[in-house]
mmCIF file of C-alpha atoms in Angstrom:
data_model
loop_
_atom_site.group_PDB
_atom_site.id
_atom_site.type_symbol
_atom_site.label_atom_id
_atom_site.label_comp_id
_atom_site.label_asym_id
_atom_site.label_seq_id
_atom_site.Cartn_x
_atom_site.Cartn_y
_atom_site.Cartn_z
ATOM 1 C CA UNK A 1 89.157 107.885 92.263
ATOM 2 C CA UNK A 2 88.267 105.824 95.424
ATOM 3 C CA UNK A 3 85.439 107.212 97.518
ATOM 4 C CA UNK A 4 87.319 108.300 100.704
ATOM 5 C CA UNK A 5 84.198 107.707 102.878
ATOM 6 C CA UNK A 6 84.362 104.073 102.209
ATOM 7 C CA UNK A 7 88.118 103.602 101.798
ATOM 8 C CA UNK A 8 90.235 101.684 104.211
ATOM 9 C CA UNK A 9 94.119 101.704 104.113
ATOM 10 C CA UNK A 10 95.705 98.438 103.301
ATOM 11 C CA UNK A 11 99.066 99.629 103.870
ATOM 12 C CA UNK A 12 101.026 102.819 104.517
ATOM 13 C CA UNK A 13 104.730 103.456 104.166
ATOM 14 C CA UNK A 14 105.291 107.022 105.337
ATOM 15 C CA UNK A 15 107.756 109.488 106.836
ATOM 16 C CA UNK A 16 107.415 113.163 107.469
ATOM 17 C CA UNK A 17 108.023 113.840 103.902
ATOM 18 C CA UNK A 18 106.578 111.341 101.591
ATOM 19 C CA UNK A 19 104.325 108.385 101.614
ATOM 20 C CA UNK A 20 102.881 105.409 99.613
ATOM 21 C CA UNK A 21 99.733 103.886 100.558
ATOM 22 C CA UNK A 22 96.973 101.664 99.171
ATOM 23 C CA UNK A 23 93.313 102.661 99.811
ATOM 24 C CA UNK A 24 90.654 99.838 99.094
ATOM 25 C CA UNK A 25 86.921 100.789 98.823
ATOM 26 C CA UNK A 26 85.342 97.948 100.788
ATOM 27 C CA UNK A 27 81.668 98.538 99.315
ATOM 28 C CA UNK A 28 80.201 96.637 96.578
ATOM 29 C CA UNK A 29 82.881 94.461 95.014
ATOM 30 C CA UNK A 30 83.044 93.735 91.124
ATOM 31 C CA UNK A 31 82.291 90.131 90.449
ATOM 32 C CA UNK A 32 84.458 88.197 87.942
ATOM 33 C CA UNK A 33 83.509 84.557 87.890
ATOM 34 C CA UNK A 34 83.694 83.655 91.447
ATOM 35 C CA UNK A 35 86.168 86.084 92.495
ATOM 36 C CA UNK A 36 85.347 89.357 94.098
ATOM 37 C CA UNK A 37 87.329 92.348 93.334
ATOM 38 C CA UNK A 38 87.320 95.634 95.332
ATOM 39 C CA UNK A 39 88.354 99.087 93.731
ATOM 40 C CA UNK A 40 91.612 100.382 95.209
ATOM 41 C CA UNK A 41 94.240 103.038 94.427
ATOM 42 C CA UNK A 42 97.870 103.309 94.955
ATOM 43 C CA UNK A 43 98.466 106.778 96.525
ATOM 44 C CA UNK A 44 102.016 108.383 96.243
ATOM 45 C CA UNK A 45 102.603 111.759 97.998
ATOM 46 C CA UNK A 46 105.853 113.779 98.173
ATOM 47 C CA UNK A 47 107.128 117.234 97.630
ATOM 48 C CA UNK A 48 108.543 116.065 94.216
ATOM 49 C CA UNK A 49 105.764 113.842 92.741
ATOM 50 C CA UNK A 50 102.276 112.878 93.698
ATOM 51 C CA UNK A 51 99.636 110.850 92.169
ATOM 52 C CA UNK A 52 97.103 108.066 92.174
ATOM 53 C CA UNK A 53 96.836 104.873 90.084
ATOM 54 C CA UNK A 54 93.695 102.412 90.442
ATOM 55 C CA UNK A 55 93.783 98.688 90.721
ATOM 56 C CA UNK A 56 91.331 96.037 91.856
ATOM 57 C CA UNK A 57 92.120 93.943 94.873
ATOM 58 C CA UNK A 58 90.661 90.426 95.521
ATOM 59 C CA UNK A 59 90.631 88.341 98.861
ATOM 60 C CA UNK A 60 93.471 86.305 97.498
ATOM 61 C CA UNK A 61 95.377 89.541 96.927
ATOM 62 C CA UNK A 62 94.881 90.348 100.627
ATOM 63 C CA UNK A 63 96.276 86.710 101.622
ATOM 64 C CA UNK A 64 99.142 87.436 99.348
ATOM 65 C CA UNK A 65 99.835 90.993 101.057
ATOM 66 C CA UNK A 66 99.855 88.916 104.382
ATOM 67 C CA UNK A 67 102.801 86.682 103.034
ATOM 68 C CA UNK A 68 104.598 89.896 101.481
ATOM 69 C CA UNK A 69 104.556 91.329 105.023
ATOM 70 C CA UNK A 70 106.113 87.967 106.270
ATOM 71 C CA UNK A 71 108.805 88.449 103.751
ATOM 72 C CA UNK A 72 109.474 91.959 104.582
ATOM 73 C CA UNK A 73 109.810 90.883 108.308
ATOM 74 C CA UNK A 74 112.545 88.656 107.390
ATOM 75 C CA UNK A 75 114.138 91.440 105.340
ATOM 76 C CA UNK A 76 113.232 89.967 101.883
ATOM 77 C CA UNK A 77 111.782 92.178 99.312
ATOM 78 C CA UNK A 78 108.103 91.835 98.062
ATOM 79 C CA UNK A 79 106.145 92.556 94.861
ATOM 80 C CA UNK A 80 102.387 92.987 95.172
ATOM 81 C CA UNK A 81 99.860 92.147 93.682
ATOM 82 C CA UNK A 82 101.068 89.466 91.555
ATOM 83 C CA UNK A 83 99.975 88.653 88.171
ATOM 84 C CA UNK A 84 100.807 91.806 85.968
ATOM 85 C CA UNK A 85 97.119 92.549 85.725
ATOM 86 C CA UNK A 86 97.215 95.997 86.943
ATOM 87 C CA UNK A 87 99.492 98.587 88.747
ATOM 88 C CA UNK A 88 101.604 97.064 91.394
ATOM 89 C CA UNK A 89 104.202 97.910 94.192
ATOM 90 C CA UNK A 90 107.736 96.471 94.830
ATOM 91 C CA UNK A 91 108.901 97.049 98.548
ATOM 92 C CA UNK A 92 112.806 96.592 99.432
ATOM 93 C CA UNK A 93 113.198 96.789 103.134
ATOM 94 C CA UNK A 94 116.567 98.609 103.067
ATOM 95 C CA UNK A 95 117.447 101.810 105.172
ATOM 96 C CA UNK A 96 115.399 103.611 103.911
ATOM 97 C CA UNK A 97 112.651 101.298 102.791
ATOM 98 C CA UNK A 98 112.344 101.709 99.058
ATOM 99 C CA UNK A 99 108.614 101.413 97.545
ATOM 100 C CA UNK A 100 108.496 101.567 93.814
ATOM 101 C CA UNK A 101 105.069 102.088 92.352
ATOM 102 C CA UNK A 102 104.726 100.575 88.775
ATOM 103 C CA UNK A 103 101.844 101.479 86.558
ATOM 104 C CA UNK A 104 101.654 98.660 84.314
ATOM 105 C CA UNK A 105 100.697 97.414 81.942
ATOM 106 C CA UNK A 106 99.009 100.953 81.318
ATOM 107 C CA UNK A 107 101.609 103.717 81.139
ATOM 108 C CA UNK A 108 104.793 101.744 81.982
ATOM 109 C CA UNK A 109 105.828 104.575 84.448
ATOM 110 C CA UNK A 110 107.400 103.564 87.611
ATOM 111 C CA UNK A 111 108.163 105.798 90.690
ATOM 112 C CA UNK A 112 110.669 104.870 93.478
ATOM 113 C CA UNK A 113 110.178 106.479 96.689
ATOM 114 C CA UNK A 114 112.647 106.074 99.672
ATOM 115 C CA UNK A 115 111.015 106.204 102.964
ATOM 116 C CA UNK A 116 112.304 106.373 106.327
ATOM 117 C CA UNK A 117 109.676 104.412 108.177
ATOM 118 C CA UNK A 118 109.095 104.238 111.909
ATOM 119 C CA UNK A 119 110.030 101.276 114.029
ATOM 120 C CA UNK A 120 106.528 100.074 114.190
ATOM 121 C CA UNK A 121 105.755 100.094 110.388
ATOM 122 C CA UNK A 122 105.268 96.280 110.130
ATOM 123 C CA UNK A 123 102.811 96.024 113.202
ATOM 124 C CA UNK A 124 100.984 98.990 111.828
ATOM 125 C CA UNK A 125 100.568 97.423 108.255
ATOM 126 C CA UNK A 126 99.428 94.030 109.770
ATOM 127 C CA UNK A 127 96.794 96.054 111.569
ATOM 128 C CA UNK A 128 95.708 97.835 108.407
ATOM 129 C CA UNK A 129 95.479 94.387 106.582
ATOM 130 C CA UNK A 130 93.060 92.956 109.641
ATOM 131 C CA UNK A 131 91.053 96.125 109.098
ATOM 132 C CA UNK A 132 90.551 95.862 105.310
ATOM 133 C CA UNK A 133 89.650 92.128 105.965
ATOM 134 C CA UNK A 134 87.053 93.027 108.430
ATOM 135 C CA UNK A 135 85.669 95.869 106.292
ATOM 136 C CA UNK A 136 85.270 93.577 103.145
ATOM 137 C CA UNK A 137 83.851 90.658 105.179
ATOM 138 C CA UNK A 138 81.098 93.143 106.548
ATOM 139 C CA UNK A 139 80.267 94.362 102.864
ATOM 140 C CA UNK A 140 79.884 90.675 101.607
#
């Protein structure tokens, strides 16, 4: 579980009933070669299902999330993080937005959550991305 005292939300898709978010722990990174990875969790909360699944997030993944936000702004879908190394999310900007959390390659379980996001969801998620970037820069 990500230490909530150090966790910063990378993104949140939410309505009054359910949400999907990613919390990134911006403390000491795990070094693999020259790449730094930060512990993170995808968090699903609803009246029907709730859970957390861990993953590792690199600075390159943050850049990729920004490209995903650009795609979502043009009403294209997005999958993040790329590479199939861990759990990942798929976001389809329909009405409602559909967020599918995939726990692969671990359990092969996927959960799709339809979310009636507010009108400012894209800008709010860009601000969250900026907050994570600032937090990991401070910890490096």
